[in-house]
Amino acid sequence: ANATRDRLRIAIQKSGRLADPARSLLAACGLSWRESRDKLFCYGESLPVDLLLVRDDDIPGLIADGVCDYGIVGRNELDEQANARLEIGLSPAYREVRPLGFGGCRLMLAIPETWEWEGAQQLQGLRIATSYPAILRQWLSARGVEASVVELSGSVEIAPKLDTADLICDLVSSGATLKANQLKPVETLLDSEAVLAGPVRGFNDARADLSAMLLRRMDGVLKLKD
Ligand code: PRP
Ligand code: ZN
Ligand code: MG
């Protein structure tokens, strides 16, 4: 995991909401790639910085394991996996290096439209569907609430209708998905956006200079954007 390398590896989402803006940001930093046939590994041409195209969920683990040096991923995914690691006694092994100002969304509790929201205590004994069980458990336990966390990897909003959960905790961007499923947002657990995630410790090989240069360029690009 700590093998020395003379090229930097950045993991980004292969497809999905963060995929295009992540690539554009890196291109604006002066990076370009020769695309391989399968396009999962893009060899850096302008600089020794390669891209790995993966599922966003895999990005925190790839950095933690030292397979990738950096990743562009939602704070929601980073925090969830950091919390999950803490639950089993592991340190996060990665950190948020820069907020990137795109992919904004909130991790929220949402209840059926017909309910009145009276606060966290109301959740006692209820079933909550989510793809973010560790963040949710942490939030509930901080409030002394015992509820059952139903883990789903997608289409969480359908759970109340199927009666597999009473309410949900999921990402909200425009709010259209909640609305279409007769749910309303009531509490924010996390304000999320795309972030640059990186290692906890610095590099002691060629990646140190590359990494400093990348961050310098990225700061320049981010400044121009706001
Ligand atoms: C995300 C999220 C919500 C939806 C919110 O799902 O899980 O379902 O987007 O967006 P909105 O507030 O603009 O409607 P996504 O489409 O990424 O699919 P997934 O849940 O299968 O990952
Ligand atoms: Zn995902
Ligand atoms: Mg969804």
Short mmCIF file of C-alpha atoms and ligand atoms in Angstrom, two decimals:
data_model
loop_
_atom_site.label_atom_id
_atom_site.label_comp_id
_atom_site.label_asym_id
_atom_site.label_seq_id
_atom_site.Cartn_x
_atom_site.Cartn_y
_atom_site.Cartn_z
CA ALA A 1 0.00 0.00 0.00
CA ASN A 2 2.88 2.39 0.68
CA ALA A 3 4.78 1.54 -2.46
CA THR A 4 6.58 4.48 -3.99
CA ARG A 5 5.29 5.72 -7.32
CA ASP A 6 6.43 8.44 -9.63
CA ARG A 7 2.99 9.13 -11.08
CA LEU A 8 -0.06 10.48 -9.32
CA ARG A 9 -3.35 8.59 -9.51
CA ILE A 10 -6.69 10.32 -9.18
CA ALA A 11 -9.96 8.40 -8.91
CA ILE A 12 -13.14 9.97 -10.25
CA GLN A 13 -16.68 8.75 -10.79
CA LYS A 14 -17.01 6.78 -14.01
CA SER A 15 -20.52 8.03 -14.65
CA GLY A 16 -23.03 9.98 -12.63
CA ARG A 17 -23.47 13.52 -11.41
CA LEU A 18 -19.86 14.21 -10.49
CA ALA A 19 -18.22 12.57 -13.51
CA ASP A 20 -18.26 15.43 -16.02
CA PRO A 21 -17.57 18.33 -13.64
CA ALA A 22 -14.70 16.33 -12.08
CA ARG A 23 -13.07 15.80 -15.48
CA SER A 24 -13.58 19.42 -16.46
CA LEU A 25 -11.97 20.61 -13.25
CA LEU A 26 -8.91 18.41 -13.80
CA ALA A 27 -8.70 19.47 -17.45
CA ALA A 28 -8.82 23.11 -16.33
CA CYS A 29 -5.83 22.27 -14.12
CA GLY A 30 -3.92 21.43 -17.29
CA LEU A 31 -4.25 17.65 -17.21
CA SER A 32 -4.92 15.64 -20.33
CA TRP A 33 -5.15 11.90 -20.91
CA ARG A 34 -4.78 9.32 -23.55
CA GLU A 35 -7.96 7.29 -23.24
CA SER A 36 -7.62 3.55 -23.06
CA ARG A 37 -10.14 1.39 -24.91
CA ASP A 38 -12.13 0.52 -21.85
CA LYS A 39 -11.67 4.02 -20.49
CA LEU A 40 -11.31 2.87 -16.89
CA PHE A 41 -7.67 3.90 -16.72
CA CYS A 42 -6.66 7.11 -18.44
CA TYR A 43 -2.93 7.60 -18.83
CA GLY A 44 -1.86 11.19 -18.17
CA GLU A 45 -0.17 12.86 -21.15
CA SER A 46 0.56 16.46 -20.18
CA LEU A 47 1.69 15.42 -16.70
CA PRO A 48 2.33 12.13 -14.93
CA VAL A 49 -1.15 12.17 -13.44
CA ASP A 50 -3.37 9.21 -14.30
CA LEU A 51 -7.13 8.87 -13.88
CA LEU A 52 -9.06 5.90 -12.59
CA LEU A 53 -12.76 5.77 -13.46
CA VAL A 54 -14.65 3.95 -10.73
CA ARG A 55 -17.86 3.79 -8.71
CA ASP A 56 -17.98 6.76 -6.33
CA ASP A 57 -18.54 4.37 -3.40
CA ASP A 58 -15.13 2.80 -4.08
CA ILE A 59 -13.17 6.06 -3.97
CA PRO A 60 -12.67 6.42 -0.19
CA GLY A 61 -11.43 2.82 0.06
CA LEU A 62 -9.06 3.23 -2.89
CA ILE A 63 -7.43 6.19 -1.14
CA ALA A 64 -7.42 4.46 2.26
CA ASP A 65 -5.67 1.47 0.69
CA GLY A 66 -3.17 3.66 -1.13
CA VAL A 67 -4.29 2.42 -4.55
CA CYS A 68 -5.14 6.00 -5.51
CA ASP A 69 -3.62 9.20 -4.21
CA TYR A 70 -6.58 11.50 -4.65
CA GLY A 71 -10.24 11.22 -5.49
CA ILE A 72 -13.10 13.50 -6.39
CA VAL A 73 -16.13 12.32 -4.48
CA GLY A 74 -19.12 13.61 -2.53
CA ARG A 75 -18.53 14.54 1.09
CA ASN A 76 -21.53 12.29 1.84
CA GLU A 77 -19.63 9.21 0.64
CA LEU A 78 -16.41 10.20 2.46
CA ASP A 79 -18.18 10.88 5.75
CA GLU A 80 -20.28 7.73 5.55
CA GLN A 81 -17.25 5.53 5.06
CA ALA A 82 -15.25 7.40 7.70
CA ASN A 83 -18.09 6.80 10.18
CA ALA A 84 -18.37 3.16 9.12
CA ARG A 85 -14.62 2.72 9.65
CA LEU A 86 -14.84 4.34 13.08
CA GLU A 87 -17.64 1.93 14.04
CA ILE A 88 -15.22 -0.95 13.56
CA GLY A 89 -12.28 0.86 15.13
CA LEU A 90 -10.45 1.94 11.97
CA SER A 91 -9.21 5.47 11.35
CA PRO A 92 -10.55 7.19 8.21
CA ALA A 93 -7.13 6.99 6.42
CA TYR A 94 -8.08 9.83 4.07
CA ARG A 95 -9.13 13.42 4.45
CA GLU A 96 -11.03 16.16 2.70
CA VAL A 97 -8.38 18.28 1.02
CA ARG A 98 -10.54 20.89 -0.77
CA PRO A 99 -14.26 21.56 -1.18
CA LEU A 100 -14.89 21.88 -4.93
CA GLY A 101 -18.07 23.93 -5.16
CA PHE A 102 -20.13 21.61 -7.37
CA GLY A 103 -22.41 18.63 -6.76
CA GLY A 104 -24.10 20.36 -3.85
CA CYS A 105 -26.79 18.37 -2.04
CA ARG A 106 -27.98 17.65 1.48
CA LEU A 107 -28.39 14.42 3.37
CA MET A 108 -31.83 14.80 4.90
CA LEU A 109 -34.47 13.01 6.89
CA ALA A 110 -37.75 13.00 5.00
CA ILE A 111 -41.13 11.94 6.33
CA PRO A 112 -44.50 11.28 4.68
CA GLU A 113 -46.15 14.57 3.66
CA THR A 114 -49.10 13.85 5.92
CA TRP A 115 -46.96 13.74 9.09
CA GLU A 116 -46.32 16.61 11.45
CA TRP A 117 -42.60 16.96 12.31
CA GLU A 118 -42.02 17.22 16.04
CA GLY A 119 -38.30 16.53 16.27
CA ALA A 120 -35.88 13.65 16.64
CA GLN A 121 -37.67 12.07 19.62
CA GLN A 122 -40.54 11.25 17.28
CA LEU A 123 -38.27 8.73 15.54
CA GLN A 124 -38.05 6.43 18.57
CA GLY A 125 -38.85 2.88 17.47
CA LEU A 126 -39.42 3.78 13.81
CA ARG A 127 -37.77 2.27 10.71
CA ILE A 128 -35.60 4.58 8.59
CA ALA A 129 -34.43 3.57 5.11
CA THR A 130 -31.08 4.96 3.98
CA SER A 131 -27.90 4.40 1.97
CA TYR A 132 -26.01 6.23 4.74
CA PRO A 133 -26.42 3.95 7.77
CA ALA A 134 -23.28 5.02 9.62
CA ILE A 135 -24.00 8.77 9.42
CA LEU A 136 -27.61 8.10 10.41
CA ARG A 137 -26.68 5.86 13.36
CA GLN A 138 -24.27 8.50 14.59
CA TRP A 139 -26.94 11.23 14.30
CA LEU A 140 -29.53 9.12 16.12
CA SER A 141 -27.22 8.08 18.91
CA ALA A 142 -26.14 11.71 19.49
CA ARG A 143 -29.82 12.38 20.20
CA GLY A 144 -30.44 9.27 22.26
CA VAL A 145 -32.94 7.94 19.73
CA GLU A 146 -33.30 4.22 19.10
CA ALA A 147 -34.67 3.58 15.65
CA SER A 148 -34.07 0.78 13.21
CA VAL A 149 -31.89 1.58 10.25
CA VAL A 150 -32.92 -0.17 7.04
CA GLU A 151 -30.06 -0.16 4.57
CA LEU A 152 -30.86 0.22 0.86
CA SER A 153 -28.34 1.02 -1.85
CA GLY A 154 -30.70 3.02 -4.06
CA SER A 155 -34.32 4.06 -4.68
CA VAL A 156 -34.59 4.73 -0.97
CA GLU A 157 -37.59 7.02 -1.49
CA ILE A 158 -39.80 4.07 -2.37
CA ALA A 159 -39.42 2.36 1.02
CA PRO A 160 -42.28 4.09 2.88
CA LYS A 161 -44.70 3.18 0.09
CA LEU A 162 -43.56 -0.44 0.27
CA ASP A 163 -43.87 -0.28 4.06
CA THR A 164 -40.31 -1.53 4.49
CA ALA A 165 -39.60 1.73 6.37
CA ASP A 166 -41.58 4.57 7.97
CA LEU A 167 -39.36 7.37 6.71
CA ILE A 168 -36.08 7.87 4.87
CA CYS A 169 -32.70 9.57 5.11
CA ASP A 170 -31.33 10.33 1.64
CA LEU A 171 -29.65 12.96 -0.49
CA VAL A 172 -31.78 15.84 -1.64
CA SER A 173 -30.76 18.07 -4.48
CA SER A 174 -33.74 19.64 -6.28
CA GLY A 175 -36.24 17.88 -4.00
CA ALA A 176 -38.09 16.45 -7.01
CA THR A 177 -37.62 12.82 -5.97
CA LEU A 178 -39.02 13.45 -2.50
CA LYS A 179 -41.98 15.30 -3.92
CA ALA A 180 -42.74 12.60 -6.45
CA ASN A 181 -42.86 10.11 -3.59
CA GLN A 182 -45.03 12.20 -1.24
CA LEU A 183 -42.21 12.83 1.22
CA LYS A 184 -41.06 16.08 2.80
CA PRO A 185 -37.58 16.98 4.11
CA VAL A 186 -37.42 17.82 7.83
CA GLU A 187 -33.82 17.67 9.10
CA THR A 188 -30.39 18.07 7.52
CA LEU A 189 -27.73 15.61 8.66
CA LEU A 190 -25.01 16.77 6.30
CA ASP A 191 -24.34 19.54 3.79
CA SER A 192 -22.52 17.86 0.95
CA GLU A 193 -20.71 18.82 -2.22
CA ALA A 194 -17.95 17.32 -4.32
CA VAL A 195 -14.58 17.42 -2.58
CA LEU A 196 -11.01 16.52 -3.36
CA ALA A 197 -10.11 13.69 -1.01
CA GLY A 198 -6.51 12.78 -0.35
CA PRO A 199 -4.16 10.93 1.95
CA VAL A 200 -3.67 11.79 5.60
CA ARG A 201 0.10 11.76 5.26
CA GLY A 202 2.27 13.45 2.64
CA PHE A 203 4.35 11.72 -0.02
CA ASN A 204 8.06 11.05 0.14
CA ASP A 205 8.57 10.43 -3.57
CA ALA A 206 7.93 12.25 -6.86
CA ARG A 207 4.27 12.52 -5.95
CA ALA A 208 5.06 15.24 -3.39
CA ASP A 209 5.95 17.85 -6.03
CA LEU A 210 3.21 16.69 -8.39
CA SER A 211 0.68 16.89 -5.64
CA ALA A 212 1.76 20.41 -4.59
CA MET A 213 1.53 21.54 -8.19
CA LEU A 214 -1.90 20.02 -8.67
CA LEU A 215 -3.25 21.73 -5.56
CA ARG A 216 -1.74 25.06 -6.59
CA ARG A 217 -3.37 24.83 -10.00
CA MET A 218 -6.66 23.67 -8.53
CA ASP A 219 -6.72 26.60 -6.11
CA GLY A 220 -6.20 28.92 -9.08
CA VAL A 221 -9.06 27.34 -11.02
CA LEU A 222 -11.40 27.33 -8.01
CA LYS A 223 -10.66 30.99 -7.32
CA LEU A 224 -11.53 31.91 -10.90
CA LYS A 225 -14.85 30.13 -10.53
CA ASP A 226 -16.09 32.24 -7.61
C1 PRP B 1 -29.96 10.83 -5.74
C2 PRP B 1 -30.50 10.71 -4.33
C3 PRP B 1 -31.95 11.02 -4.49
C4 PRP B 1 -31.98 11.98 -5.66
C5 PRP B 1 -32.16 13.38 -5.17
O1 PRP B 1 -30.20 9.64 -6.37
O2 PRP B 1 -30.27 9.41 -3.80
O3 PRP B 1 -32.68 9.86 -4.79
O4 PRP B 1 -30.72 11.88 -6.32
O5 PRP B 1 -32.17 14.32 -6.21
P1 PRP B 1 -33.37 15.34 -6.36
O6 PRP B 1 -33.61 15.98 -5.00
O7 PRP B 1 -32.86 16.34 -7.35
O8 PRP B 1 -34.56 14.60 -6.83
P2 PRP B 1 -29.50 9.26 -7.77
O9 PRP B 1 -30.31 9.79 -8.89
O10 PRP B 1 -28.09 9.71 -7.72
O11 PRP B 1 -29.62 7.69 -7.81
P3 PRP B 1 -29.33 6.57 -6.69
O12 PRP B 1 -30.18 6.91 -5.51
O13 PRP B 1 -29.74 5.31 -7.34
O14 PRP B 1 -27.86 6.65 -6.38
ZN ZN B 2 -22.77 5.64 -5.43
MG MG B 3 -31.59 8.12 -5.15
#
